[in-house]
PDB file of C-alpha atoms in Angstrom:
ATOM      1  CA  UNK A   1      74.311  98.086 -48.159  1.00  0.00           C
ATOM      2  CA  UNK A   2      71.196  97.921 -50.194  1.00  0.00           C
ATOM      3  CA  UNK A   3      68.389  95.210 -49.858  1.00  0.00           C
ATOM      4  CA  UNK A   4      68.492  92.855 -52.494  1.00  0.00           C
ATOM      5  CA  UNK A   5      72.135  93.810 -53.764  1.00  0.00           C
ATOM      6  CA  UNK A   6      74.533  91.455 -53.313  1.00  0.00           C
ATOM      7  CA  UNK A   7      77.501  92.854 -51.580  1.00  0.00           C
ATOM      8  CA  UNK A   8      79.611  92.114 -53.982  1.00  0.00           C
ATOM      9  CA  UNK A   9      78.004  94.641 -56.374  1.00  0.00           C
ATOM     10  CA  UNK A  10      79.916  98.139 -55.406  1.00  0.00           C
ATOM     11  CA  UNK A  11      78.300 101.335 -55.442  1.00  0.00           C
ATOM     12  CA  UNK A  12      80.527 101.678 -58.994  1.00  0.00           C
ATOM     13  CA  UNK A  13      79.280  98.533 -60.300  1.00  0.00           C
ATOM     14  CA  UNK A  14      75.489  99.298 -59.877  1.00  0.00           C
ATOM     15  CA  UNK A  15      75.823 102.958 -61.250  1.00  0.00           C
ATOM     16  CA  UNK A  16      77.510 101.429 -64.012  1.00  0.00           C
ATOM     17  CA  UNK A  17      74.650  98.842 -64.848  1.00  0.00           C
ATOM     18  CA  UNK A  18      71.640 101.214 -64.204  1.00  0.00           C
ATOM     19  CA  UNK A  19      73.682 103.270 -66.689  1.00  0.00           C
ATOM     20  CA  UNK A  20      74.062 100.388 -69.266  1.00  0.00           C
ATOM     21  CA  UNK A  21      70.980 101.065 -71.992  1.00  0.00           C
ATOM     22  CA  UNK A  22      70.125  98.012 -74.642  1.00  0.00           C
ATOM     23  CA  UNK A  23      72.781  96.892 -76.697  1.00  0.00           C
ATOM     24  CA  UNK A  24      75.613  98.401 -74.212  1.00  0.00           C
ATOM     25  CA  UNK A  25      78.284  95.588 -73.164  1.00  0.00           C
ATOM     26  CA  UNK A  26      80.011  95.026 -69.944  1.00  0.00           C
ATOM     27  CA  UNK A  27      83.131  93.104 -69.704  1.00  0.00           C
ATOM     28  CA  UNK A  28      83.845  90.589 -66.199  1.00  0.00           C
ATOM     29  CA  UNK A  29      87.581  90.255 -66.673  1.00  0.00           C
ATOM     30  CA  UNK A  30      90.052  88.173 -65.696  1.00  0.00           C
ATOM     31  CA  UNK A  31      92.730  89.355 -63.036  1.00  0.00           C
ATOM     32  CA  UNK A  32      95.351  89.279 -66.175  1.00  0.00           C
ATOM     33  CA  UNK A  33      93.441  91.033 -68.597  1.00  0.00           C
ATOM     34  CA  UNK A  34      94.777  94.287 -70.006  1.00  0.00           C
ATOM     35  CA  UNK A  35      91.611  96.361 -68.865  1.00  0.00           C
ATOM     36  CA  UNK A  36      93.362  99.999 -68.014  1.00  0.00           C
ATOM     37  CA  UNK A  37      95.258  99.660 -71.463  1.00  0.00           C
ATOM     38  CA  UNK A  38      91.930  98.661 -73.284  1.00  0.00           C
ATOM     39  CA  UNK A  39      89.519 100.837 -72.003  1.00  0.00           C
ATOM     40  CA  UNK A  40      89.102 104.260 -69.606  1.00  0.00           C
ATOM     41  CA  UNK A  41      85.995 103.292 -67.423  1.00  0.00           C
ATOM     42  CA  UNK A  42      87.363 100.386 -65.520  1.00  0.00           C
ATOM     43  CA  UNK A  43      85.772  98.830 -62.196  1.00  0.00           C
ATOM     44  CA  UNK A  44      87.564  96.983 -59.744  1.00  0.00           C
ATOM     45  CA  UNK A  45      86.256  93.631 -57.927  1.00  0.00           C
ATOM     46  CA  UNK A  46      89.850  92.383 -56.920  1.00  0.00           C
ATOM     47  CA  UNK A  47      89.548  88.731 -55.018  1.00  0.00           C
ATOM     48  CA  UNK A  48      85.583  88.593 -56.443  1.00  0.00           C
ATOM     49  CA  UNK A  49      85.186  85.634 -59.134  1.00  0.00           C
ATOM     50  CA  UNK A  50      83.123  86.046 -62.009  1.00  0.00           C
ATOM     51  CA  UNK A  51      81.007  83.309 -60.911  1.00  0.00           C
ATOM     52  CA  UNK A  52      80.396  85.445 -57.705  1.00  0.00           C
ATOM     53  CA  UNK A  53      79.490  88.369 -60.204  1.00  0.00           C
ATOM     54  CA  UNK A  54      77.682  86.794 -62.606  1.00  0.00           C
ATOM     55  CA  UNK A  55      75.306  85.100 -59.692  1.00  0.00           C
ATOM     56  CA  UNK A  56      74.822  89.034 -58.178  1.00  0.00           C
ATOM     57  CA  UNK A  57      74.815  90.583 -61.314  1.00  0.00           C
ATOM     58  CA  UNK A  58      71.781  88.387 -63.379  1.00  0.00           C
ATOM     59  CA  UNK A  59      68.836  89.110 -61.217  1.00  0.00           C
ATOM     60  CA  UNK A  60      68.974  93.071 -61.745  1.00  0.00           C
ATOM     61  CA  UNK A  61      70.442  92.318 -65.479  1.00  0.00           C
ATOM     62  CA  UNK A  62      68.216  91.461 -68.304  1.00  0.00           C
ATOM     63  CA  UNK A  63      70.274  89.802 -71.374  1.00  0.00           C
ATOM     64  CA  UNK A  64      69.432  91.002 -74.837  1.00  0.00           C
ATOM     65  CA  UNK A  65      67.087  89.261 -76.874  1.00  0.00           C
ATOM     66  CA  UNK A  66      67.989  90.716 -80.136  1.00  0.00           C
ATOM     67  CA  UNK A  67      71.060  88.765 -80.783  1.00  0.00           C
ATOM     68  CA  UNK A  68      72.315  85.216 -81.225  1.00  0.00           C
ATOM     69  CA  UNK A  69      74.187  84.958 -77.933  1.00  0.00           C
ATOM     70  CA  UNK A  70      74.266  88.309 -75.449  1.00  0.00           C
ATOM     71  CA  UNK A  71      77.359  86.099 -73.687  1.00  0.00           C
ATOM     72  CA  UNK A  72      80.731  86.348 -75.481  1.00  0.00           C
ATOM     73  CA  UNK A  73      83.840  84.529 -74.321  1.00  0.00           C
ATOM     74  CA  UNK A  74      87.387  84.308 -75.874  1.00  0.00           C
ATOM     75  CA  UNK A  75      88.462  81.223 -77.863  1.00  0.00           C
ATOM     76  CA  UNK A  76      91.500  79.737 -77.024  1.00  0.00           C
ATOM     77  CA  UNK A  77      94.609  80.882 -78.486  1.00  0.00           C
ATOM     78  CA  UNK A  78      96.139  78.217 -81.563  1.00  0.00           C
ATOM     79  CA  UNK A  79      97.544  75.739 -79.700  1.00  0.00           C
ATOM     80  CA  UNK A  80      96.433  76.404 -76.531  1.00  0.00           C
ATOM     81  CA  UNK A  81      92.850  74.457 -74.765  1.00  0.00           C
ATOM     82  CA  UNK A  82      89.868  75.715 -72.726  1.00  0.00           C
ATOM     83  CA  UNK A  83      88.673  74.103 -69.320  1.00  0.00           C
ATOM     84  CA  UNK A  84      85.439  73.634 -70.076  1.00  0.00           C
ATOM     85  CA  UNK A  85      84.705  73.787 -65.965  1.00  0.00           C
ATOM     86  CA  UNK A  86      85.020  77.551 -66.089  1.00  0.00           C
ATOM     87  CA  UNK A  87      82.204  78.013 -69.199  1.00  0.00           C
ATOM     88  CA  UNK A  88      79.879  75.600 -67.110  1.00  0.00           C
ATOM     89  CA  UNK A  89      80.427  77.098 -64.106  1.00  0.00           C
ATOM     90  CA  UNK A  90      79.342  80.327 -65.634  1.00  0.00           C
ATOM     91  CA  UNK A  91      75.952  78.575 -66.775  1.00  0.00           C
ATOM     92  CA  UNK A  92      75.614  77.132 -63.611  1.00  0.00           C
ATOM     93  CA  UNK A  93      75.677  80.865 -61.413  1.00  0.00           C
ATOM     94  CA  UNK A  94      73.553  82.034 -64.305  1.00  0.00           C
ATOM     95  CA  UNK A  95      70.803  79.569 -64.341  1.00  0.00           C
ATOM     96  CA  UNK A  96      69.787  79.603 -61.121  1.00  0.00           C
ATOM     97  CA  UNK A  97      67.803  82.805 -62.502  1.00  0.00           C
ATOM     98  CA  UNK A  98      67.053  82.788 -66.069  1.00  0.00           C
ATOM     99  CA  UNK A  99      67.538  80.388 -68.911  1.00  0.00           C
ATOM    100  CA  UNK A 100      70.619  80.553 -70.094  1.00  0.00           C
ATOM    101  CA  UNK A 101      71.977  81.827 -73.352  1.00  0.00           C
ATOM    102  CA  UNK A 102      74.542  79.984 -75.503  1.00  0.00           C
ATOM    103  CA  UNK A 103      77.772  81.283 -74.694  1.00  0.00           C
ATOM    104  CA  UNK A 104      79.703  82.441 -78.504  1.00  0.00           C
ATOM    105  CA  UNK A 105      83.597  82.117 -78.450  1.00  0.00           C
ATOM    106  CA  UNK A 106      85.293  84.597 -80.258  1.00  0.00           C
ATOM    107  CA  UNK A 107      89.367  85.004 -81.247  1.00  0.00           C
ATOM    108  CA  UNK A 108      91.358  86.831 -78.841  1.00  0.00           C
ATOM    109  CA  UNK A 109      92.140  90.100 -80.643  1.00  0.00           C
ATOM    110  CA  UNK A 110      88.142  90.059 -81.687  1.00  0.00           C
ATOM    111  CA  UNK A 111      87.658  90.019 -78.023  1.00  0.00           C
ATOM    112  CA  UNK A 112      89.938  92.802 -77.353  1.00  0.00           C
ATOM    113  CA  UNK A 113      87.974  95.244 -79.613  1.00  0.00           C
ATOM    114  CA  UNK A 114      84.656  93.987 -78.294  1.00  0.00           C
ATOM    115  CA  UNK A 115      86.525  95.346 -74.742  1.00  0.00           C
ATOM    116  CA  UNK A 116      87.533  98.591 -76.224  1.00  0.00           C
ATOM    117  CA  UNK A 117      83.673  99.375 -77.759  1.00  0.00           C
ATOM    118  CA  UNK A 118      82.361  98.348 -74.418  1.00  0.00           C
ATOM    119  CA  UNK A 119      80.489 100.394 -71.538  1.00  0.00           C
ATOM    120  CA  UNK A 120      82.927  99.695 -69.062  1.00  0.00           C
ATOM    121  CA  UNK A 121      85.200  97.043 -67.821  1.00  0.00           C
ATOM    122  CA  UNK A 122      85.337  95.121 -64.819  1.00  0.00           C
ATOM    123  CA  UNK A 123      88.786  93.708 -63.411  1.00  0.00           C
ATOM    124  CA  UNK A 124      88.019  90.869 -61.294  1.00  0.00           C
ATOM    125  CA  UNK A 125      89.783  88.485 -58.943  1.00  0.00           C
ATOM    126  CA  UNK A 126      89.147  85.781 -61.791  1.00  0.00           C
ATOM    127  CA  UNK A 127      92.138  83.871 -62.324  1.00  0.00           C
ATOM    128  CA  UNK A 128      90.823  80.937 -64.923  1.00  0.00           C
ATOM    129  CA  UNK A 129      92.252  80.884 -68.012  1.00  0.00           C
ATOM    130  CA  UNK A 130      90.140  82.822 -70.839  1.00  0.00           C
ATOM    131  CA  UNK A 131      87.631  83.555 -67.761  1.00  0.00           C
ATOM    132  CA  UNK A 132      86.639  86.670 -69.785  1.00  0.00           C
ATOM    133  CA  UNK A 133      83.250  86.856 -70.792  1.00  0.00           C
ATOM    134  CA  UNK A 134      81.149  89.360 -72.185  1.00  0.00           C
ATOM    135  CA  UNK A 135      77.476  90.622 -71.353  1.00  0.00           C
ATOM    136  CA  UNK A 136      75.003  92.145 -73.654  1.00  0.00           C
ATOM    137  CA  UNK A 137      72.648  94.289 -71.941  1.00  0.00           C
ATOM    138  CA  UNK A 138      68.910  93.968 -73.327  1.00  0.00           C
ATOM    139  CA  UNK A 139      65.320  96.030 -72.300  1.00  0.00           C
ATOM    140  CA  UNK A 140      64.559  95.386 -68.352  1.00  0.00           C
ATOM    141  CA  UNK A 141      60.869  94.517 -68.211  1.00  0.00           C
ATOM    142  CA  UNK A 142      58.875  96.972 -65.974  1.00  0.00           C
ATOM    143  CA  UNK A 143      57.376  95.701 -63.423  1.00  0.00           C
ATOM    144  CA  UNK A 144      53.696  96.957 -61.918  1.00  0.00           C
ATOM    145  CA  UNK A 145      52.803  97.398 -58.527  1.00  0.00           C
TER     146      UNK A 145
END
């Protein structure tokens, strides 16, 4: 255990986002999402939510500035509806620390590429429906003592 990490962050996790440079992308994904088909570098949070992870991952996480929305989440599939509890409740565990960015909805198989191009992926125990989301890493501000 570190000071200041929450302990939902694993040892994985935080190598993975001090690795992250600007522009890299992380994915939180659902417990159904295909990450270990998608992608190679895959980090498990089984039974953590991505509200859990999004609250312990935004203080050490700066979002990028450089784009129109550094969230990404997946649009529902034709015929098929969002809960729009799960996007606010992502706004909600990330506004506690920063402003928060508009969230962009993007088509499922547009998603699924953005997952493939990522850093990594992380398979949570998210089980909301389209409870993906994507973050865009930007420049963390140094700090002087």
């Amino acid at each position: 255990m570190l000071k200041g990490i929450h302990p939902s962050i694993s040892p994985d996790l935080l190598k993975i986002l001090a690795e992250m440079g600007h522009g890299d992308e992380i994915v939180l994904a659902d417990a159904h999402f295909p990450a270990h088909q998608l992608h190679q570098k895959v980090i498990r949070s089984d039974g953590v939510s991505i509200v859990t992870l999004l609250s312990a991952i935004t203080p050490l996480f700066a979002f990028d500035d450089y784009v129109d929305s550094p969230l990404t989440m997946m649009q529902a599939v034709s015929g098929d509806y969002l809960d729009p509890l799960v996007e606010q409740s992502y706004q909600q565990s990330i506004g506690h620390y920063i402003d928060v960015p508009t969230i962009h909805r993007i088509e499922r198989f547009e998603f699924y590429q953005r997952a493939k191009e990522a850093y990594a992926i992380v398979m949570t125990g998210e089980t909301a429906k389209y409870g993906n989301i994507i973050l865009k890493k930007g420049v963390t501000p140094i700090v002087e003592n």
